[in-house]
Amino acid sequence: MNTPASPSGAEGAEQAPVRLGALVPLTRPGWVGAGRHLLAGLELAVQEVNGTGGIDGRPLELAVRDTAADPERAAAAVDELAALGVAAVVGEYHSVVARAVAARADALGVPYLCSSAVLDALTEEPTEWVARLAPAQSHGWRTYADFLLAAGRRRIAVVTQPSVYWATGTRLLRDHLAPRGGTVVELDANGLTPEALCDALVGHGATALLLLVGHPEPAVPIVRAVRSDPRLAELLVGAPAGQPEFAEWAGLLGRDGAGIPFLRYLPDRPGPLGERVGKELRERLGEAPSFVAFEGWDSVTVLAEVLRAHGTARSAVAGAWPHVAVEGTRGPIRFSRTAGIGVWQWAWPPVQVADRDPAEPDRFRILHTG
């Protein structure tokens, strides 16, 4: 988004935009569908802030940078945005990218509100500069493990690729399931063809397969292979990271992509604010908004309230995290210090396990809440 030239003189100083840096995956190998929804939420909230007077009469402006799921590219973007004078940085979906953003923002003294990434260890050490809206991975994935147990699924296979995010998810599942009679076996997505993976699932007697892999490759061919194998007709296929939330999933897999439980961060029933924002996001996106779009809207709304109440100086923004009390689309947002997490954390957004209805794949079913 290009920045318009500012007027000169005192009037120009009063009207100069307040800039936020926005980091979003908009190209491959980033999860483009998630990035599109995140950006839609960010942009809608900016439009609404400016429609109600901006930040003390100054327009709020997004300086958008595409991370393409690349941590080094994202860290460089933080440097660039800091030099542009942004009051804060917002966004990002991929946990490994958000971790790089958080580290750079902390080093530069730039406030960062993480919209969607869930990795518990977003920073190596506690920091005052970073806050997060999304729930920590440990919170969400334990909820997912409880869903598996309630569904009678205790022999769990995970097909995974090398990543700190997937490795952490596997450990969380194993640690939560093992004391409750569950087992977790890891299968290497890079070392097995989809057909060989099906053989391995049969050999292990797995009752559930969790897709801890990239989308659309190799997730889509794995789902197709499993769904077409009559030996695995009773196998539950799950995707805790949320791949089935997005329309691209249904477009690629059709009915094969239904009945695959995933995590999302929405309440069972939206309140009036959630209903209104959801309707406007649907019009903007041309499809049902995902929880990621709501995370984007909530992020900008939080920062706008902070900027109005505490000023645009970076130190003032960072100092305001413990004082935030904002009504978001998914409930009241406040930040606190949470054990094992080094950033200011909303504890917690609502958590659901949902899937696409096999009888009507465009409709979601809520299977479990945490």
Short mmCIF file of C-alpha atoms in Angstrom, two decimals:
data_model
loop_
_atom_site.label_atom_id
_atom_site.label_comp_id
_atom_site.label_asym_id
_atom_site.label_seq_id
_atom_site.Cartn_x
_atom_site.Cartn_y
_atom_site.Cartn_z
CA MET A 1 0.00 0.00 0.00
CA ASN A 2 1.57 3.28 -1.09
CA THR A 3 1.68 6.21 1.30
CA PRO A 4 0.19 9.47 -0.05
CA ALA A 5 2.28 12.58 0.17
CA SER A 6 1.66 14.50 3.39
CA PRO A 7 0.57 18.13 3.38
CA SER A 8 3.17 20.65 4.54
CA GLY A 9 3.13 22.86 7.61
CA ALA A 10 1.38 22.53 10.96
CA GLU A 11 -1.86 21.24 9.40
CA GLY A 12 0.15 18.52 7.65
CA ALA A 13 1.79 17.50 10.93
CA GLU A 14 -1.62 17.18 12.56
CA GLN A 15 -3.00 15.11 9.70
CA ALA A 16 0.04 12.92 9.02
CA PRO A 17 -1.03 9.26 9.04
CA VAL A 18 -0.34 6.98 11.95
CA ARG A 19 1.28 3.97 10.34
CA LEU A 20 1.06 0.33 11.32
CA GLY A 21 3.27 -2.26 9.69
CA ALA A 22 1.25 -5.29 8.56
CA LEU A 23 2.99 -8.62 7.94
CA VAL A 24 0.97 -11.12 5.93
CA PRO A 25 1.74 -14.26 3.85
CA LEU A 26 0.42 -13.33 0.40
CA THR A 27 2.51 -15.56 -1.89
CA ARG A 28 3.69 -19.17 -1.85
CA PRO A 29 5.07 -21.00 -0.01
CA GLY A 30 3.05 -18.98 2.49
CA TRP A 31 -0.48 -20.03 3.28
CA VAL A 32 -2.05 -17.55 0.88
CA GLY A 33 -5.65 -18.24 1.87
CA ALA A 34 -4.90 -17.44 5.49
CA GLY A 35 -2.97 -14.34 4.45
CA ARG A 36 -5.87 -13.09 2.36
CA HIS A 37 -8.29 -13.47 5.25
CA LEU A 38 -5.89 -11.87 7.72
CA LEU A 39 -5.38 -8.87 5.45
CA ALA A 40 -9.14 -8.48 4.88
CA GLY A 41 -9.66 -8.25 8.65
CA LEU A 42 -6.82 -5.77 9.08
CA GLU A 43 -8.05 -3.55 6.24
CA LEU A 44 -11.68 -3.58 7.33
CA ALA A 45 -10.74 -2.50 10.85
CA VAL A 46 -8.53 0.32 9.51
CA GLN A 47 -11.42 1.51 7.36
CA GLU A 48 -13.72 1.54 10.39
CA VAL A 49 -11.17 3.34 12.58
CA ASN A 50 -10.77 6.05 9.96
CA GLY A 51 -14.55 6.29 9.56
CA THR A 52 -14.80 7.25 13.24
CA GLY A 53 -12.11 9.94 13.27
CA GLY A 54 -8.92 7.93 13.02
CA ILE A 55 -6.35 8.40 15.78
CA ASP A 56 -7.17 11.80 17.25
CA GLY A 57 -7.99 13.12 13.79
CA ARG A 58 -5.06 11.44 12.06
CA PRO A 59 -5.79 8.64 9.60
CA LEU A 60 -4.59 5.16 10.41
CA GLU A 61 -2.61 3.58 7.59
CA LEU A 62 -1.30 0.07 6.91
CA ALA A 63 2.11 -0.47 5.35
CA VAL A 64 1.66 -4.06 4.11
CA ARG A 65 4.59 -6.42 3.54
CA ASP A 66 4.34 -9.96 2.16
CA THR A 67 6.30 -12.45 4.27
CA ALA A 68 5.78 -15.45 1.93
CA ALA A 69 6.32 -17.62 5.04
CA ASP A 70 10.02 -16.67 5.04
CA PRO A 71 11.43 -15.75 8.47
CA GLU A 72 14.42 -13.85 7.05
CA ARG A 73 12.23 -11.86 4.70
CA ALA A 74 9.87 -11.03 7.56
CA ALA A 75 12.70 -9.91 9.86
CA ALA A 76 14.02 -7.64 7.09
CA ALA A 77 10.52 -6.20 6.70
CA VAL A 78 10.50 -5.29 10.40
CA ASP A 79 13.73 -3.33 9.85
CA GLU A 80 12.19 -1.54 6.88
CA LEU A 81 8.96 -0.75 8.71
CA ALA A 82 10.83 0.50 11.75
CA ALA A 83 12.75 2.90 9.50
CA LEU A 84 9.43 4.11 8.07
CA GLY A 85 8.38 5.15 11.56
CA VAL A 86 5.52 2.73 12.19
CA ALA A 87 3.97 2.96 15.65
CA ALA A 88 3.66 -0.84 15.81
CA VAL A 89 3.74 -4.01 13.73
CA VAL A 90 0.78 -6.35 13.45
CA GLY A 91 -0.12 -9.64 11.80
CA GLU A 92 1.52 -12.84 10.58
CA TYR A 93 0.08 -16.33 10.48
CA HIS A 94 3.04 -18.75 10.36
CA SER A 95 4.55 -19.45 13.77
CA VAL A 96 8.16 -19.77 12.62
CA VAL A 97 7.83 -16.43 10.83
CA ALA A 98 6.13 -14.72 13.76
CA ARG A 99 8.96 -15.89 16.00
CA ALA A 100 11.48 -14.14 13.75
CA VAL A 101 9.29 -11.02 13.70
CA ALA A 102 8.99 -11.02 17.49
CA ALA A 103 12.75 -11.37 17.95
CA ARG A 104 13.48 -8.48 15.58
CA ALA A 105 10.74 -6.28 17.01
CA ASP A 106 12.08 -6.89 20.52
CA ALA A 107 15.62 -6.03 19.42
CA LEU A 108 14.52 -2.79 17.72
CA GLY A 109 12.02 -1.69 20.36
CA VAL A 110 9.02 -1.87 18.04
CA PRO A 111 5.70 -3.05 19.51
CA TYR A 112 4.39 -6.19 17.81
CA LEU A 113 0.86 -7.52 18.17
CA CYS A 114 0.87 -11.09 16.83
CA SER A 115 -2.50 -11.84 15.26
CA SER A 116 -2.52 -15.53 14.41
CA ALA A 117 0.66 -17.47 15.23
CA VAL A 118 0.42 -19.89 18.15
CA LEU A 119 3.88 -21.28 18.97
CA ASP A 120 4.26 -21.03 22.76
CA ALA A 121 7.89 -19.90 22.59
CA LEU A 122 7.27 -16.85 20.42
CA THR A 123 10.35 -15.28 22.03
CA GLU A 124 13.39 -16.85 23.68
CA GLU A 125 13.14 -14.55 26.70
CA PRO A 126 10.27 -12.56 28.22
CA THR A 127 9.68 -9.25 26.45
CA GLU A 128 7.57 -6.16 27.03
CA TRP A 129 7.35 -5.38 23.30
CA VAL A 130 5.23 -8.28 22.06
CA ALA A 131 1.60 -9.25 22.70
CA ARG A 132 -0.49 -11.99 21.12
CA LEU A 133 -4.17 -12.53 20.33
CA ALA A 134 -4.03 -16.15 19.15
CA PRO A 135 -4.04 -18.85 21.85
CA ALA A 136 -0.81 -20.65 22.61
CA GLN A 137 -0.33 -23.92 20.74
CA SER A 138 -0.25 -25.87 24.01
CA HIS A 139 -3.72 -24.60 24.92
CA GLY A 140 -5.34 -25.34 21.56
CA TRP A 141 -3.66 -28.67 20.87
CA ARG A 142 -4.49 -30.06 24.31
CA THR A 143 -8.10 -29.24 23.53
CA TYR A 144 -7.70 -31.19 20.30
CA ALA A 145 -6.18 -34.13 22.17
CA ASP A 146 -9.17 -34.12 24.54
CA PHE A 147 -11.45 -34.28 21.50
CA LEU A 148 -9.58 -37.35 20.20
CA LEU A 149 -9.93 -39.10 23.55
CA ALA A 150 -13.63 -38.26 23.78
CA ALA A 151 -14.07 -39.71 20.29
CA GLY A 152 -12.41 -42.97 21.38
CA ARG A 153 -9.31 -42.42 19.24
CA ARG A 154 -6.21 -43.49 21.16
CA ARG A 155 -3.87 -44.96 18.54
CA ILE A 156 -2.78 -41.75 16.87
CA ALA A 157 -0.48 -41.45 13.86
CA VAL A 158 0.93 -38.08 12.83
CA VAL A 159 2.35 -37.55 9.36
CA THR A 160 4.80 -34.73 9.69
CA GLN A 161 7.50 -32.61 8.06
CA PRO A 162 10.56 -31.02 9.68
CA SER A 163 9.45 -27.85 11.50
CA VAL A 164 9.62 -26.58 15.06
CA TYR A 165 5.86 -26.01 14.87
CA TRP A 166 5.02 -29.58 13.85
CA ALA A 167 7.59 -31.04 16.26
CA THR A 168 6.13 -29.03 19.12
CA GLY A 169 2.62 -30.12 18.19
CA THR A 170 3.66 -33.76 18.16
CA ARG A 171 5.27 -33.44 21.60
CA LEU A 172 2.19 -31.69 23.02
CA LEU A 173 -0.09 -34.43 21.73
CA ARG A 174 2.14 -37.21 23.04
CA ASP A 175 2.54 -35.60 26.47
CA HIS A 176 -1.21 -35.10 26.84
CA LEU A 177 -2.34 -38.45 25.43
CA ALA A 178 0.20 -40.82 26.99
CA PRO A 179 -1.01 -40.49 30.62
CA ARG A 180 -4.57 -41.07 29.35
CA GLY A 181 -3.88 -44.29 27.46
CA GLY A 182 -3.10 -42.78 24.07
CA THR A 183 -0.12 -43.46 21.81
CA VAL A 184 1.43 -41.33 19.07
CA VAL A 185 3.53 -42.69 16.20
CA GLU A 186 5.33 -40.34 13.80
CA LEU A 187 5.40 -40.96 10.04
CA ASP A 188 7.71 -38.98 7.74
CA ALA A 189 5.81 -37.21 4.94
CA ASN A 190 9.06 -36.64 3.05
CA GLY A 191 10.10 -40.28 3.21
CA LEU A 192 6.80 -42.01 2.38
CA THR A 193 4.61 -41.88 -0.70
CA PRO A 194 0.90 -41.48 0.07
CA GLU A 195 0.39 -45.15 -0.77
CA ALA A 196 3.23 -46.26 1.52
CA LEU A 197 1.77 -44.06 4.23
CA CYS A 198 -1.53 -45.94 3.94
CA ASP A 199 0.34 -49.24 4.36
CA ALA A 200 2.05 -47.88 7.47
CA LEU A 201 -1.26 -46.76 8.96
CA VAL A 202 -2.70 -50.23 8.51
CA GLY A 203 0.42 -51.80 9.99
CA HIS A 204 0.27 -49.58 13.09
CA GLY A 205 -3.46 -50.13 13.59
CA ALA A 206 -3.95 -46.36 13.77
CA THR A 207 -7.42 -45.08 14.61
CA ALA A 208 -6.60 -41.47 13.68
CA LEU A 209 -4.18 -39.74 11.32
CA LEU A 210 -3.25 -36.12 11.96
CA LEU A 211 -1.92 -34.02 9.09
CA LEU A 212 1.07 -32.08 10.43
CA VAL A 213 2.17 -31.07 6.94
CA GLY A 214 2.01 -28.22 4.46
CA HIS A 215 -1.02 -27.29 2.39
CA PRO A 216 -1.81 -28.02 -0.40
CA GLU A 217 1.28 -30.24 -0.75
CA PRO A 218 1.55 -32.85 0.63
CA ALA A 219 -1.72 -32.65 2.58
CA VAL A 220 -4.08 -32.94 -0.41
CA PRO A 221 -2.56 -36.07 -2.01
CA ILE A 222 -2.34 -37.73 1.42
CA VAL A 223 -6.05 -37.14 2.04
CA ARG A 224 -6.96 -38.46 -1.40
CA ALA A 225 -4.91 -41.62 -0.86
CA VAL A 226 -6.37 -42.32 2.58
CA ARG A 227 -9.95 -41.67 1.46
CA SER A 228 -9.57 -44.05 -1.48
CA ASP A 229 -8.11 -46.91 0.60
CA PRO A 230 -10.91 -49.26 1.78
CA ARG A 231 -8.66 -50.58 4.57
CA LEU A 232 -8.83 -47.12 6.20
CA ALA A 233 -12.57 -46.51 5.93
CA GLU A 234 -12.91 -46.15 9.72
CA LEU A 235 -9.81 -43.98 10.17
CA LEU A 236 -10.37 -40.45 11.47
CA VAL A 237 -8.30 -37.92 9.52
CA GLY A 238 -7.61 -34.69 11.43
CA ALA A 239 -5.85 -31.40 10.77
CA PRO A 240 -5.33 -29.49 14.03
CA ALA A 241 -3.51 -26.63 12.29
CA GLY A 242 -6.73 -25.61 10.53
CA GLN A 243 -6.26 -26.42 6.84
CA PRO A 244 -9.94 -27.34 6.23
CA GLU A 245 -11.09 -23.92 7.43
CA PHE A 246 -10.32 -22.32 4.08
CA ALA A 247 -12.31 -22.49 0.85
CA GLU A 248 -9.25 -23.65 -1.11
CA TRP A 249 -9.31 -26.90 0.86
CA ALA A 250 -12.89 -27.64 -0.13
CA GLY A 251 -12.18 -26.57 -3.70
CA LEU A 252 -9.30 -29.02 -4.04
CA LEU A 253 -10.77 -31.97 -2.15
CA GLY A 254 -14.55 -31.63 -2.34
CA ARG A 255 -16.26 -34.27 -0.20
CA ASP A 256 -12.90 -35.94 0.50
CA GLY A 257 -12.02 -32.83 2.52
CA ALA A 258 -15.11 -33.02 4.73
CA GLY A 259 -15.26 -34.76 8.10
CA ILE A 260 -11.68 -33.72 8.95
CA PRO A 261 -11.66 -32.05 12.39
CA PHE A 262 -9.53 -28.93 12.85
CA LEU A 263 -8.92 -26.20 15.41
CA ARG A 264 -10.40 -22.76 15.04
CA TYR A 265 -10.74 -19.85 17.43
CA LEU A 266 -14.37 -18.76 17.35
CA PRO A 267 -17.20 -18.76 19.90
CA ASP A 268 -20.10 -21.18 19.53
CA ARG A 269 -22.40 -18.23 18.85
CA PRO A 270 -21.11 -14.82 17.77
CA GLY A 271 -22.30 -11.75 19.62
CA PRO A 272 -23.68 -8.65 17.89
CA LEU A 273 -20.20 -7.29 17.10
CA GLY A 274 -19.06 -10.63 15.69
CA GLU A 275 -22.23 -10.86 13.59
CA ARG A 276 -21.75 -7.38 12.14
CA VAL A 277 -18.05 -7.75 11.40
CA GLY A 278 -18.59 -11.25 10.02
CA LYS A 279 -21.17 -9.94 7.54
CA GLU A 280 -18.83 -7.18 6.36
CA LEU A 281 -15.90 -9.57 6.06
CA ARG A 282 -18.03 -11.96 4.00
CA GLU A 283 -18.87 -9.13 1.59
CA ARG A 284 -15.21 -8.16 1.34
CA LEU A 285 -13.93 -11.72 0.84
CA GLY A 286 -16.77 -13.13 -1.23
CA GLU A 287 -16.86 -16.17 1.09
CA ALA A 288 -17.35 -17.05 4.74
CA PRO A 289 -14.66 -15.40 6.86
CA SER A 290 -12.32 -17.69 8.78
CA PHE A 291 -11.26 -17.11 12.35
CA VAL A 292 -8.07 -15.58 10.89
CA ALA A 293 -10.07 -12.69 9.41
CA PHE A 294 -11.56 -11.98 12.84
CA GLU A 295 -8.06 -12.08 14.35
CA GLY A 296 -7.03 -9.39 11.87
CA TRP A 297 -9.96 -7.15 12.74
CA ASP A 298 -9.43 -7.60 16.46
CA SER A 299 -5.71 -6.81 16.13
CA VAL A 300 -6.19 -3.40 14.53
CA THR A 301 -9.08 -2.57 16.87
CA VAL A 302 -6.87 -3.28 19.89
CA LEU A 303 -4.02 -1.16 18.53
CA ALA A 304 -6.36 1.71 17.63
CA GLU A 305 -7.66 1.82 21.19
CA VAL A 306 -4.11 1.74 22.54
CA LEU A 307 -3.00 4.55 20.21
CA ARG A 308 -5.97 6.73 21.14
CA ALA A 309 -5.60 6.17 24.87
CA HIS A 310 -1.81 6.10 25.27
CA GLY A 311 -0.34 7.93 22.27
CA THR A 312 1.69 6.83 19.27
CA ALA A 313 5.15 6.61 20.85
CA ARG A 314 6.42 3.04 20.62
CA SER A 315 7.31 2.86 24.30
CA ALA A 316 3.80 4.02 25.21
CA VAL A 317 2.22 1.36 23.00
CA ALA A 318 4.33 -1.41 24.54
CA GLY A 319 3.63 -0.10 28.03
CA ALA A 320 -0.11 -0.30 27.39
CA TRP A 321 -0.41 -4.09 26.91
CA PRO A 322 -1.38 -4.82 30.54
CA HIS A 323 -4.02 -2.04 30.43
CA VAL A 324 -5.87 -3.22 27.30
CA ALA A 325 -9.60 -3.83 27.76
CA VAL A 326 -11.22 -4.01 24.34
CA GLU A 327 -14.39 -5.70 23.12
CA GLY A 328 -13.35 -7.93 20.24
CA THR A 329 -15.38 -9.95 17.79
CA ARG A 330 -14.84 -13.09 19.88
CA GLY A 331 -15.09 -11.68 23.38
CA PRO A 332 -13.42 -9.16 25.73
CA ILE A 333 -9.68 -8.89 25.05
CA ARG A 334 -7.19 -8.42 27.87
CA PHE A 335 -3.51 -9.33 28.03
CA SER A 336 -1.73 -10.99 30.94
CA ARG A 337 1.42 -12.89 31.74
CA THR A 338 0.88 -16.63 31.32
CA ALA A 339 3.16 -19.36 32.65
CA GLY A 340 5.65 -20.56 30.04
CA ILE A 341 4.90 -17.75 27.58
CA GLY A 342 7.24 -14.77 27.28
CA VAL A 343 4.82 -12.32 25.63
CA TRP A 344 1.66 -10.54 26.76
CA GLN A 345 -1.08 -13.07 26.01
CA TRP A 346 -4.86 -13.00 25.60
CA ALA A 347 -5.77 -16.01 27.79
CA TRP A 348 -7.84 -17.25 26.14
CA PRO A 349 -9.76 -16.77 22.91
CA PRO A 350 -12.54 -19.33 22.43
CA VAL A 351 -11.35 -22.68 21.01
CA GLN A 352 -13.37 -25.09 18.89
CA VAL A 353 -12.77 -28.36 17.13
CA ALA A 354 -14.90 -28.24 13.97
CA ASP A 355 -15.18 -29.96 10.62
CA ARG A 356 -16.92 -29.61 7.28
CA ASP A 357 -20.20 -31.53 7.22
CA PRO A 358 -19.83 -34.54 4.87
CA ALA A 359 -23.45 -34.08 3.81
CA GLU A 360 -22.89 -30.38 3.05
CA PRO A 361 -19.17 -29.53 2.81
CA ASP A 362 -19.75 -25.75 2.83
CA ARG A 363 -21.30 -26.02 6.31
CA PHE A 364 -19.20 -26.34 9.46
CA ARG A 365 -20.05 -28.52 12.47
CA ILE A 366 -18.79 -27.78 15.98
CA LEU A 367 -17.58 -31.07 17.47
CA HIS A 368 -15.88 -29.99 20.70
CA THR A 369 -15.12 -26.80 22.63
CA GLY A 370 -12.34 -26.03 25.06
#
